[in-house]
XYZ file of C-alpha atoms in Angstrom:
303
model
C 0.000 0.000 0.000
C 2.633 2.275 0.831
C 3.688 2.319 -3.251
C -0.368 4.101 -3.964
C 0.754 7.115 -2.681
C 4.492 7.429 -2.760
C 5.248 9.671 -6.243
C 8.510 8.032 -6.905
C 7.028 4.617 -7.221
C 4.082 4.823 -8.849
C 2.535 6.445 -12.612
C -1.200 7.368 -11.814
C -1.696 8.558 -14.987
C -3.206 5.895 -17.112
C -2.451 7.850 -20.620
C 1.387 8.234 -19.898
C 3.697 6.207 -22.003
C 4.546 2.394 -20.273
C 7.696 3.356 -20.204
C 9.843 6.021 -19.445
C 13.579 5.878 -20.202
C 14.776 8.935 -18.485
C 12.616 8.505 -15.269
C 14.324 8.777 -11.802
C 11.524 6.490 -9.946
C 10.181 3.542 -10.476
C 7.120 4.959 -12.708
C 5.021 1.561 -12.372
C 1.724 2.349 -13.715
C -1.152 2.179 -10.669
C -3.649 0.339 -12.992
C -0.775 -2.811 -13.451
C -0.380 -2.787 -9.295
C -3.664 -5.018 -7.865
C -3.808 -5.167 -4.040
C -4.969 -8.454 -1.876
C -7.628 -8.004 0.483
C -9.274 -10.615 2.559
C -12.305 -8.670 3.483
C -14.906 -7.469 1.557
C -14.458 -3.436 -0.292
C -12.358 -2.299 -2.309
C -8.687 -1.490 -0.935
C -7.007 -0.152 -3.752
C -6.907 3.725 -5.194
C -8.050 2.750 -8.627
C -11.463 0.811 -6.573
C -13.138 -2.502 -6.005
C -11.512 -3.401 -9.900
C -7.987 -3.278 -8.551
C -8.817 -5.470 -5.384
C -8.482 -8.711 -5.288
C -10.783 -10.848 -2.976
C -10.187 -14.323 -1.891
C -13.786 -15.142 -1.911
C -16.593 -14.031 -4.456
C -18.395 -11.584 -3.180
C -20.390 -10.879 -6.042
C -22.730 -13.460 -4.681
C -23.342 -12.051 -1.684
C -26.741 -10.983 -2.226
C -27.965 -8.365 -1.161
C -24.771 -7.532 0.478
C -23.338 -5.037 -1.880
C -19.972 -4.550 -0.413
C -16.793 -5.671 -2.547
C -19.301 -6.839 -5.619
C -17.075 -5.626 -8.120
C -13.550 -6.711 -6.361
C -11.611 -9.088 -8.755
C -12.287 -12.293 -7.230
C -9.170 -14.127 -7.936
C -9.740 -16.698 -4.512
C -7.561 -19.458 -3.082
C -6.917 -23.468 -3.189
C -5.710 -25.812 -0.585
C -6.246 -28.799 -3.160
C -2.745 -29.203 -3.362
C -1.753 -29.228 0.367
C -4.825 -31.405 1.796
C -5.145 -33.328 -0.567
C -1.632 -34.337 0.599
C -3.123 -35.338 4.288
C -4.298 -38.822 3.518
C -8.525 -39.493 3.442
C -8.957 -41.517 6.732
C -12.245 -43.663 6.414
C -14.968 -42.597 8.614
C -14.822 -45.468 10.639
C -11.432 -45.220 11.584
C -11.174 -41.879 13.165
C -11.953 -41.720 17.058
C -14.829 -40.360 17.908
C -13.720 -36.983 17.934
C -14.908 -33.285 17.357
C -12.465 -30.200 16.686
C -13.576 -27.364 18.444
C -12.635 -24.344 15.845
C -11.073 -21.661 17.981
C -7.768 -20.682 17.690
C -7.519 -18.126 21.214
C -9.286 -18.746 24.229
C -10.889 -15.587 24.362
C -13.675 -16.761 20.994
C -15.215 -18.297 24.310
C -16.085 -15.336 25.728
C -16.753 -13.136 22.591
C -20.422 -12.309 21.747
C -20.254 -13.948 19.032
C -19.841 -17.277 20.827
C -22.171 -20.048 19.547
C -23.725 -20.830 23.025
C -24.180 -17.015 23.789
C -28.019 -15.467 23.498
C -28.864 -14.085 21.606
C -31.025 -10.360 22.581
C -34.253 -11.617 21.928
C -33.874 -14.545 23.532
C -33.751 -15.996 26.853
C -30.626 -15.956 28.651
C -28.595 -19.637 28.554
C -27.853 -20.236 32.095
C -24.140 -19.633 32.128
C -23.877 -23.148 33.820
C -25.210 -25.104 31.068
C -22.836 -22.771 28.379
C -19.946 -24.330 30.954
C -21.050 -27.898 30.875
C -22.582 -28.084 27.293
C -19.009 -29.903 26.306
C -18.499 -31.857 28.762
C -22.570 -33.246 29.285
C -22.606 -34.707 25.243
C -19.296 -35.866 25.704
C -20.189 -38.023 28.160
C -23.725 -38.703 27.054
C -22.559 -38.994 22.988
C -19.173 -40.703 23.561
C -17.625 -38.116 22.100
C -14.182 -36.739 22.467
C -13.779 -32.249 21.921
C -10.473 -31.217 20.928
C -8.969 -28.179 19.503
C -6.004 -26.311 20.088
C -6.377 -22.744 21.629
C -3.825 -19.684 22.421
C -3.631 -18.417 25.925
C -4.655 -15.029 24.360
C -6.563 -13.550 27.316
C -4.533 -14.647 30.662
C -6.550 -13.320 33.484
C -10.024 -13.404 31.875
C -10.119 -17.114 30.484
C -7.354 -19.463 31.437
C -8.733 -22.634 29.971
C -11.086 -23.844 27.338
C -14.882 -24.975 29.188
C -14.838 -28.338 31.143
C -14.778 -31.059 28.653
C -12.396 -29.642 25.965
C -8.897 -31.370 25.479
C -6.414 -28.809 24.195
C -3.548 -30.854 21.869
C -0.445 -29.865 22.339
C 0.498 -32.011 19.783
C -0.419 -29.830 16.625
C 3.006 -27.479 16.843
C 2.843 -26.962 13.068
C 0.609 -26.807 9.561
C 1.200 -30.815 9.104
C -0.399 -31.827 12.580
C -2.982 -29.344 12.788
C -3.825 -31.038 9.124
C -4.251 -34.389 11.071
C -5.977 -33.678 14.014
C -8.488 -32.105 12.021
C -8.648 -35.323 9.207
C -9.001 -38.003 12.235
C -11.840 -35.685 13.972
C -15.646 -36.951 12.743
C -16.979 -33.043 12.145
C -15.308 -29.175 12.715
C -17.016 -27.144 14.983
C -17.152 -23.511 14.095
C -18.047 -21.284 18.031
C -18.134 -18.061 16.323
C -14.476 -16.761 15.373
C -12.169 -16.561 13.383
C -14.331 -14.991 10.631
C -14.143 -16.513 6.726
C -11.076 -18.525 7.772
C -9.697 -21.152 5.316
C -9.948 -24.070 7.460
C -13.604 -24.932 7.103
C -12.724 -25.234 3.509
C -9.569 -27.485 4.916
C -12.152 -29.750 6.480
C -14.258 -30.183 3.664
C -11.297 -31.150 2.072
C -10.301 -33.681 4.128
C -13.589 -34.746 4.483
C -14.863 -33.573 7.501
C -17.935 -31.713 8.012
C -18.202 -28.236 9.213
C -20.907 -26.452 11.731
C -21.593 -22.747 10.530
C -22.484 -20.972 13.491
C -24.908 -18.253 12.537
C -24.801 -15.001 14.363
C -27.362 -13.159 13.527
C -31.076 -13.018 11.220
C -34.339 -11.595 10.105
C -36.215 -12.502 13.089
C -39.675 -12.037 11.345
C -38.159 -14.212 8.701
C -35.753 -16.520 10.218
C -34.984 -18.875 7.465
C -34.175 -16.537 5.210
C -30.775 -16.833 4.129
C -29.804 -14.014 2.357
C -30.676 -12.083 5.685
C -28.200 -14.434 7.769
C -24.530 -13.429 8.617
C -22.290 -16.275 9.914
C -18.709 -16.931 10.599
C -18.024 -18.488 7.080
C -19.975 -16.440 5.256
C -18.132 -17.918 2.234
C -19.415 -21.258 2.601
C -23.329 -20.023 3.263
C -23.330 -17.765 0.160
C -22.122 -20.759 -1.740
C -25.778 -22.874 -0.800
C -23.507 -25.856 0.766
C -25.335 -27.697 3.128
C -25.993 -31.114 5.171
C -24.170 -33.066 5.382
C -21.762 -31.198 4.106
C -22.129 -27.983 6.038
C -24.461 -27.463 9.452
C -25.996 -24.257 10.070
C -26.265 -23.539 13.438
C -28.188 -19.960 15.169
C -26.521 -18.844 18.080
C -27.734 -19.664 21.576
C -29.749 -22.959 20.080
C -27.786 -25.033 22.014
C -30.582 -28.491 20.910
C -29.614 -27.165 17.649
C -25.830 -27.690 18.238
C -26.276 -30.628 19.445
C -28.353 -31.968 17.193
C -26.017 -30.832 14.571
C -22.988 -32.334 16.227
C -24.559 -36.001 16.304
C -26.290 -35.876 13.152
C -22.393 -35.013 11.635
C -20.796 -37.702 13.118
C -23.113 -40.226 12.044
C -23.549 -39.090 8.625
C -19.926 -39.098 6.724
C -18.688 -37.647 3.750
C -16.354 -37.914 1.428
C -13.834 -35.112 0.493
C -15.137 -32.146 -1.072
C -13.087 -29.170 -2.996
C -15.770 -26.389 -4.410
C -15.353 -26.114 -8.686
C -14.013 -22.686 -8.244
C -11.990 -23.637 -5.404
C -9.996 -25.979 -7.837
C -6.494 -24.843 -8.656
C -7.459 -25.341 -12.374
C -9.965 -22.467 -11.468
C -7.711 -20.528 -9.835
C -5.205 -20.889 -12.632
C -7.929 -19.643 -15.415
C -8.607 -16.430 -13.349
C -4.923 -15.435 -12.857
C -4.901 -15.877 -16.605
C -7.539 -13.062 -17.199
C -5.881 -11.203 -14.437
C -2.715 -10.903 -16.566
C -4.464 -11.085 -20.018
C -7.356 -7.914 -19.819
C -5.768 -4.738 -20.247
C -6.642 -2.970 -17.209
C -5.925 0.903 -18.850
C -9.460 1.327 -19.574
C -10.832 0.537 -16.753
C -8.573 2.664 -14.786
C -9.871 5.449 -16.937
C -12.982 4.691 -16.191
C -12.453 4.377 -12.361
C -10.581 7.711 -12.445
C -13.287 9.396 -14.136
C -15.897 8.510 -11.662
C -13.406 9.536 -8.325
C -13.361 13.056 -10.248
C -17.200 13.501 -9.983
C -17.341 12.392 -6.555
C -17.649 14.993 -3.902
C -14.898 15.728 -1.830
Protein backbone atom coordinates (compact mmCIF):
# COMPACT_ATOMS: atom_id res chain seq x y z
CA UNK A 1 0.00 0.00 0.00
CA UNK A 2 2.63 2.27 0.83
CA UNK A 3 3.69 2.32 -3.25
CA UNK A 4 -0.37 4.10 -3.96
CA UNK A 5 0.75 7.11 -2.68
CA UNK A 6 4.49 7.43 -2.76
CA UNK A 7 5.25 9.67 -6.24
CA UNK A 8 8.51 8.03 -6.91
CA UNK A 9 7.03 4.62 -7.22
CA UNK A 10 4.08 4.82 -8.85
CA UNK A 11 2.53 6.44 -12.61
CA UNK A 12 -1.20 7.37 -11.81
CA UNK A 13 -1.70 8.56 -14.99
CA UNK A 14 -3.21 5.90 -17.11
CA UNK A 15 -2.45 7.85 -20.62
CA UNK A 16 1.39 8.23 -19.90
CA UNK A 17 3.70 6.21 -22.00
CA UNK A 18 4.55 2.39 -20.27
CA UNK A 19 7.70 3.36 -20.20
CA UNK A 20 9.84 6.02 -19.45
CA UNK A 21 13.58 5.88 -20.20
CA UNK A 22 14.78 8.94 -18.48
CA UNK A 23 12.62 8.51 -15.27
CA UNK A 24 14.32 8.78 -11.80
CA UNK A 25 11.52 6.49 -9.95
CA UNK A 26 10.18 3.54 -10.48
CA UNK A 27 7.12 4.96 -12.71
CA UNK A 28 5.02 1.56 -12.37
CA UNK A 29 1.72 2.35 -13.71
CA UNK A 30 -1.15 2.18 -10.67
CA UNK A 31 -3.65 0.34 -12.99
CA UNK A 32 -0.77 -2.81 -13.45
CA UNK A 33 -0.38 -2.79 -9.29
CA UNK A 34 -3.66 -5.02 -7.87
CA UNK A 35 -3.81 -5.17 -4.04
CA UNK A 36 -4.97 -8.45 -1.88
CA UNK A 37 -7.63 -8.00 0.48
CA UNK A 38 -9.27 -10.62 2.56
CA UNK A 39 -12.30 -8.67 3.48
CA UNK A 40 -14.91 -7.47 1.56
CA UNK A 41 -14.46 -3.44 -0.29
CA UNK A 42 -12.36 -2.30 -2.31
CA UNK A 43 -8.69 -1.49 -0.94
CA UNK A 44 -7.01 -0.15 -3.75
CA UNK A 45 -6.91 3.72 -5.19
CA UNK A 46 -8.05 2.75 -8.63
CA UNK A 47 -11.46 0.81 -6.57
CA UNK A 48 -13.14 -2.50 -6.01
CA UNK A 49 -11.51 -3.40 -9.90
CA UNK A 50 -7.99 -3.28 -8.55
CA UNK A 51 -8.82 -5.47 -5.38
CA UNK A 52 -8.48 -8.71 -5.29
CA UNK A 53 -10.78 -10.85 -2.98
CA UNK A 54 -10.19 -14.32 -1.89
CA UNK A 55 -13.79 -15.14 -1.91
CA UNK A 56 -16.59 -14.03 -4.46
CA UNK A 57 -18.39 -11.58 -3.18
CA UNK A 58 -20.39 -10.88 -6.04
CA UNK A 59 -22.73 -13.46 -4.68
CA UNK A 60 -23.34 -12.05 -1.68
CA UNK A 61 -26.74 -10.98 -2.23
CA UNK A 62 -27.97 -8.36 -1.16
CA UNK A 63 -24.77 -7.53 0.48
CA UNK A 64 -23.34 -5.04 -1.88
CA UNK A 65 -19.97 -4.55 -0.41
CA UNK A 66 -16.79 -5.67 -2.55
CA UNK A 67 -19.30 -6.84 -5.62
CA UNK A 68 -17.08 -5.63 -8.12
CA UNK A 69 -13.55 -6.71 -6.36
CA UNK A 70 -11.61 -9.09 -8.76
CA UNK A 71 -12.29 -12.29 -7.23
CA UNK A 72 -9.17 -14.13 -7.94
CA UNK A 73 -9.74 -16.70 -4.51
CA UNK A 74 -7.56 -19.46 -3.08
CA UNK A 75 -6.92 -23.47 -3.19
CA UNK A 76 -5.71 -25.81 -0.58
CA UNK A 77 -6.25 -28.80 -3.16
CA UNK A 78 -2.75 -29.20 -3.36
CA UNK A 79 -1.75 -29.23 0.37
CA UNK A 80 -4.82 -31.40 1.80
CA UNK A 81 -5.14 -33.33 -0.57
CA UNK A 82 -1.63 -34.34 0.60
CA UNK A 83 -3.12 -35.34 4.29
CA UNK A 84 -4.30 -38.82 3.52
CA UNK A 85 -8.52 -39.49 3.44
CA UNK A 86 -8.96 -41.52 6.73
CA UNK A 87 -12.24 -43.66 6.41
CA UNK A 88 -14.97 -42.60 8.61
CA UNK A 89 -14.82 -45.47 10.64
CA UNK A 90 -11.43 -45.22 11.58
CA UNK A 91 -11.17 -41.88 13.16
CA UNK A 92 -11.95 -41.72 17.06
CA UNK A 93 -14.83 -40.36 17.91
CA UNK A 94 -13.72 -36.98 17.93
CA UNK A 95 -14.91 -33.28 17.36
CA UNK A 96 -12.47 -30.20 16.69
CA UNK A 97 -13.58 -27.36 18.44
CA UNK A 98 -12.64 -24.34 15.84
CA UNK A 99 -11.07 -21.66 17.98
CA UNK A 100 -7.77 -20.68 17.69
CA UNK A 101 -7.52 -18.13 21.21
CA UNK A 102 -9.29 -18.75 24.23
CA UNK A 103 -10.89 -15.59 24.36
CA UNK A 104 -13.68 -16.76 20.99
CA UNK A 105 -15.21 -18.30 24.31
CA UNK A 106 -16.09 -15.34 25.73
CA UNK A 107 -16.75 -13.14 22.59
CA UNK A 108 -20.42 -12.31 21.75
CA UNK A 109 -20.25 -13.95 19.03
CA UNK A 110 -19.84 -17.28 20.83
CA UNK A 111 -22.17 -20.05 19.55
CA UNK A 112 -23.72 -20.83 23.02
CA UNK A 113 -24.18 -17.01 23.79
CA UNK A 114 -28.02 -15.47 23.50
CA UNK A 115 -28.86 -14.09 21.61
CA UNK A 116 -31.02 -10.36 22.58
CA UNK A 117 -34.25 -11.62 21.93
CA UNK A 118 -33.87 -14.54 23.53
CA UNK A 119 -33.75 -16.00 26.85
CA UNK A 120 -30.63 -15.96 28.65
CA UNK A 121 -28.60 -19.64 28.55
CA UNK A 122 -27.85 -20.24 32.09
CA UNK A 123 -24.14 -19.63 32.13
CA UNK A 124 -23.88 -23.15 33.82
CA UNK A 125 -25.21 -25.10 31.07
CA UNK A 126 -22.84 -22.77 28.38
CA UNK A 127 -19.95 -24.33 30.95
CA UNK A 128 -21.05 -27.90 30.87
CA UNK A 129 -22.58 -28.08 27.29
CA UNK A 130 -19.01 -29.90 26.31
CA UNK A 131 -18.50 -31.86 28.76
CA UNK A 132 -22.57 -33.25 29.28
CA UNK A 133 -22.61 -34.71 25.24
CA UNK A 134 -19.30 -35.87 25.70
CA UNK A 135 -20.19 -38.02 28.16
CA UNK A 136 -23.73 -38.70 27.05
CA UNK A 137 -22.56 -38.99 22.99
CA UNK A 138 -19.17 -40.70 23.56
CA UNK A 139 -17.62 -38.12 22.10
CA UNK A 140 -14.18 -36.74 22.47
CA UNK A 141 -13.78 -32.25 21.92
CA UNK A 142 -10.47 -31.22 20.93
CA UNK A 143 -8.97 -28.18 19.50
CA UNK A 144 -6.00 -26.31 20.09
CA UNK A 145 -6.38 -22.74 21.63
CA UNK A 146 -3.82 -19.68 22.42
CA UNK A 147 -3.63 -18.42 25.92
CA UNK A 148 -4.65 -15.03 24.36
CA UNK A 149 -6.56 -13.55 27.32
CA UNK A 150 -4.53 -14.65 30.66
CA UNK A 151 -6.55 -13.32 33.48
CA UNK A 152 -10.02 -13.40 31.88
CA UNK A 153 -10.12 -17.11 30.48
CA UNK A 154 -7.35 -19.46 31.44
CA UNK A 155 -8.73 -22.63 29.97
CA UNK A 156 -11.09 -23.84 27.34
CA UNK A 157 -14.88 -24.97 29.19
CA UNK A 158 -14.84 -28.34 31.14
CA UNK A 159 -14.78 -31.06 28.65
CA UNK A 160 -12.40 -29.64 25.97
CA UNK A 161 -8.90 -31.37 25.48
CA UNK A 162 -6.41 -28.81 24.20
CA UNK A 163 -3.55 -30.85 21.87
CA UNK A 164 -0.44 -29.87 22.34
CA UNK A 165 0.50 -32.01 19.78
CA UNK A 166 -0.42 -29.83 16.63
CA UNK A 167 3.01 -27.48 16.84
CA UNK A 168 2.84 -26.96 13.07
CA UNK A 169 0.61 -26.81 9.56
CA UNK A 170 1.20 -30.82 9.10
CA UNK A 171 -0.40 -31.83 12.58
CA UNK A 172 -2.98 -29.34 12.79
CA UNK A 173 -3.82 -31.04 9.12
CA UNK A 174 -4.25 -34.39 11.07
CA UNK A 175 -5.98 -33.68 14.01
CA UNK A 176 -8.49 -32.11 12.02
CA UNK A 177 -8.65 -35.32 9.21
CA UNK A 178 -9.00 -38.00 12.24
CA UNK A 179 -11.84 -35.68 13.97
CA UNK A 180 -15.65 -36.95 12.74
CA UNK A 181 -16.98 -33.04 12.14
CA UNK A 182 -15.31 -29.18 12.72
CA UNK A 183 -17.02 -27.14 14.98
CA UNK A 184 -17.15 -23.51 14.10
CA UNK A 185 -18.05 -21.28 18.03
CA UNK A 186 -18.13 -18.06 16.32
CA UNK A 187 -14.48 -16.76 15.37
CA UNK A 188 -12.17 -16.56 13.38
CA UNK A 189 -14.33 -14.99 10.63
CA UNK A 190 -14.14 -16.51 6.73
CA UNK A 191 -11.08 -18.52 7.77
CA UNK A 192 -9.70 -21.15 5.32
CA UNK A 193 -9.95 -24.07 7.46
CA UNK A 194 -13.60 -24.93 7.10
CA UNK A 195 -12.72 -25.23 3.51
CA UNK A 196 -9.57 -27.49 4.92
CA UNK A 197 -12.15 -29.75 6.48
CA UNK A 198 -14.26 -30.18 3.66
CA UNK A 199 -11.30 -31.15 2.07
CA UNK A 200 -10.30 -33.68 4.13
CA UNK A 201 -13.59 -34.75 4.48
CA UNK A 202 -14.86 -33.57 7.50
CA UNK A 203 -17.94 -31.71 8.01
CA UNK A 204 -18.20 -28.24 9.21
CA UNK A 205 -20.91 -26.45 11.73
CA UNK A 206 -21.59 -22.75 10.53
CA UNK A 207 -22.48 -20.97 13.49
CA UNK A 208 -24.91 -18.25 12.54
CA UNK A 209 -24.80 -15.00 14.36
CA UNK A 210 -27.36 -13.16 13.53
CA UNK A 211 -31.08 -13.02 11.22
CA UNK A 212 -34.34 -11.59 10.10
CA UNK A 213 -36.22 -12.50 13.09
CA UNK A 214 -39.67 -12.04 11.34
CA UNK A 215 -38.16 -14.21 8.70
CA UNK A 216 -35.75 -16.52 10.22
CA UNK A 217 -34.98 -18.88 7.46
CA UNK A 218 -34.18 -16.54 5.21
CA UNK A 219 -30.78 -16.83 4.13
CA UNK A 220 -29.80 -14.01 2.36
CA UNK A 221 -30.68 -12.08 5.68
CA UNK A 222 -28.20 -14.43 7.77
CA UNK A 223 -24.53 -13.43 8.62
CA UNK A 224 -22.29 -16.28 9.91
CA UNK A 225 -18.71 -16.93 10.60
CA UNK A 226 -18.02 -18.49 7.08
CA UNK A 227 -19.98 -16.44 5.26
CA UNK A 228 -18.13 -17.92 2.23
CA UNK A 229 -19.42 -21.26 2.60
CA UNK A 230 -23.33 -20.02 3.26
CA UNK A 231 -23.33 -17.76 0.16
CA UNK A 232 -22.12 -20.76 -1.74
CA UNK A 233 -25.78 -22.87 -0.80
CA UNK A 234 -23.51 -25.86 0.77
CA UNK A 235 -25.33 -27.70 3.13
CA UNK A 236 -25.99 -31.11 5.17
CA UNK A 237 -24.17 -33.07 5.38
CA UNK A 238 -21.76 -31.20 4.11
CA UNK A 239 -22.13 -27.98 6.04
CA UNK A 240 -24.46 -27.46 9.45
CA UNK A 241 -26.00 -24.26 10.07
CA UNK A 242 -26.26 -23.54 13.44
CA UNK A 243 -28.19 -19.96 15.17
CA UNK A 244 -26.52 -18.84 18.08
CA UNK A 245 -27.73 -19.66 21.58
CA UNK A 246 -29.75 -22.96 20.08
CA UNK A 247 -27.79 -25.03 22.01
CA UNK A 248 -30.58 -28.49 20.91
CA UNK A 249 -29.61 -27.16 17.65
CA UNK A 250 -25.83 -27.69 18.24
CA UNK A 251 -26.28 -30.63 19.45
CA UNK A 252 -28.35 -31.97 17.19
CA UNK A 253 -26.02 -30.83 14.57
CA UNK A 254 -22.99 -32.33 16.23
CA UNK A 255 -24.56 -36.00 16.30
CA UNK A 256 -26.29 -35.88 13.15
CA UNK A 257 -22.39 -35.01 11.63
CA UNK A 258 -20.80 -37.70 13.12
CA UNK A 259 -23.11 -40.23 12.04
CA UNK A 260 -23.55 -39.09 8.62
CA UNK A 261 -19.93 -39.10 6.72
CA UNK A 262 -18.69 -37.65 3.75
CA UNK A 263 -16.35 -37.91 1.43
CA UNK A 264 -13.83 -35.11 0.49
CA UNK A 265 -15.14 -32.15 -1.07
CA UNK A 266 -13.09 -29.17 -3.00
CA UNK A 267 -15.77 -26.39 -4.41
CA UNK A 268 -15.35 -26.11 -8.69
CA UNK A 269 -14.01 -22.69 -8.24
CA UNK A 270 -11.99 -23.64 -5.40
CA UNK A 271 -10.00 -25.98 -7.84
CA UNK A 272 -6.49 -24.84 -8.66
CA UNK A 273 -7.46 -25.34 -12.37
CA UNK A 274 -9.96 -22.47 -11.47
CA UNK A 275 -7.71 -20.53 -9.83
CA UNK A 276 -5.20 -20.89 -12.63
CA UNK A 277 -7.93 -19.64 -15.42
CA UNK A 278 -8.61 -16.43 -13.35
CA UNK A 279 -4.92 -15.44 -12.86
CA UNK A 280 -4.90 -15.88 -16.60
CA UNK A 281 -7.54 -13.06 -17.20
CA UNK A 282 -5.88 -11.20 -14.44
CA UNK A 283 -2.71 -10.90 -16.57
CA UNK A 284 -4.46 -11.08 -20.02
CA UNK A 285 -7.36 -7.91 -19.82
CA UNK A 286 -5.77 -4.74 -20.25
CA UNK A 287 -6.64 -2.97 -17.21
CA UNK A 288 -5.93 0.90 -18.85
CA UNK A 289 -9.46 1.33 -19.57
CA UNK A 290 -10.83 0.54 -16.75
CA UNK A 291 -8.57 2.66 -14.79
CA UNK A 292 -9.87 5.45 -16.94
CA UNK A 293 -12.98 4.69 -16.19
CA UNK A 294 -12.45 4.38 -12.36
CA UNK A 295 -10.58 7.71 -12.45
CA UNK A 296 -13.29 9.40 -14.14
CA UNK A 297 -15.90 8.51 -11.66
CA UNK A 298 -13.41 9.54 -8.32
CA UNK A 299 -13.36 13.06 -10.25
CA UNK A 300 -17.20 13.50 -9.98
CA UNK A 301 -17.34 12.39 -6.55
CA UNK A 302 -17.65 14.99 -3.90
CA UNK A 303 -14.90 15.73 -1.83
Amino acid sequence: MDCFFNTSCVQANPDAPLFAPNATHLNIPLWKIFNMHFWNGPDHPLGSPFTLSPEDYSIWTPRTNGHDNYYLGYSLERTCTKIPFIPHDSRPRQAYVFAKGLRYFIADQYILNPTDDDDDIEESKKEEFYADLSTEANITFVGKMSHDAPGVIDAPPPGITILDSITNRTTFQMAVANSQVVMGIGNPPLSPTPWEALCMGVPFINPIQDWDREHPEDRSRWAAQQDGILYLGLDEPYVYHVKRGDRVGLEAAIRKAMDTPIERYIPPQMRMSAIIERTRRLVEIDWRPEARKQLSTIATQPV
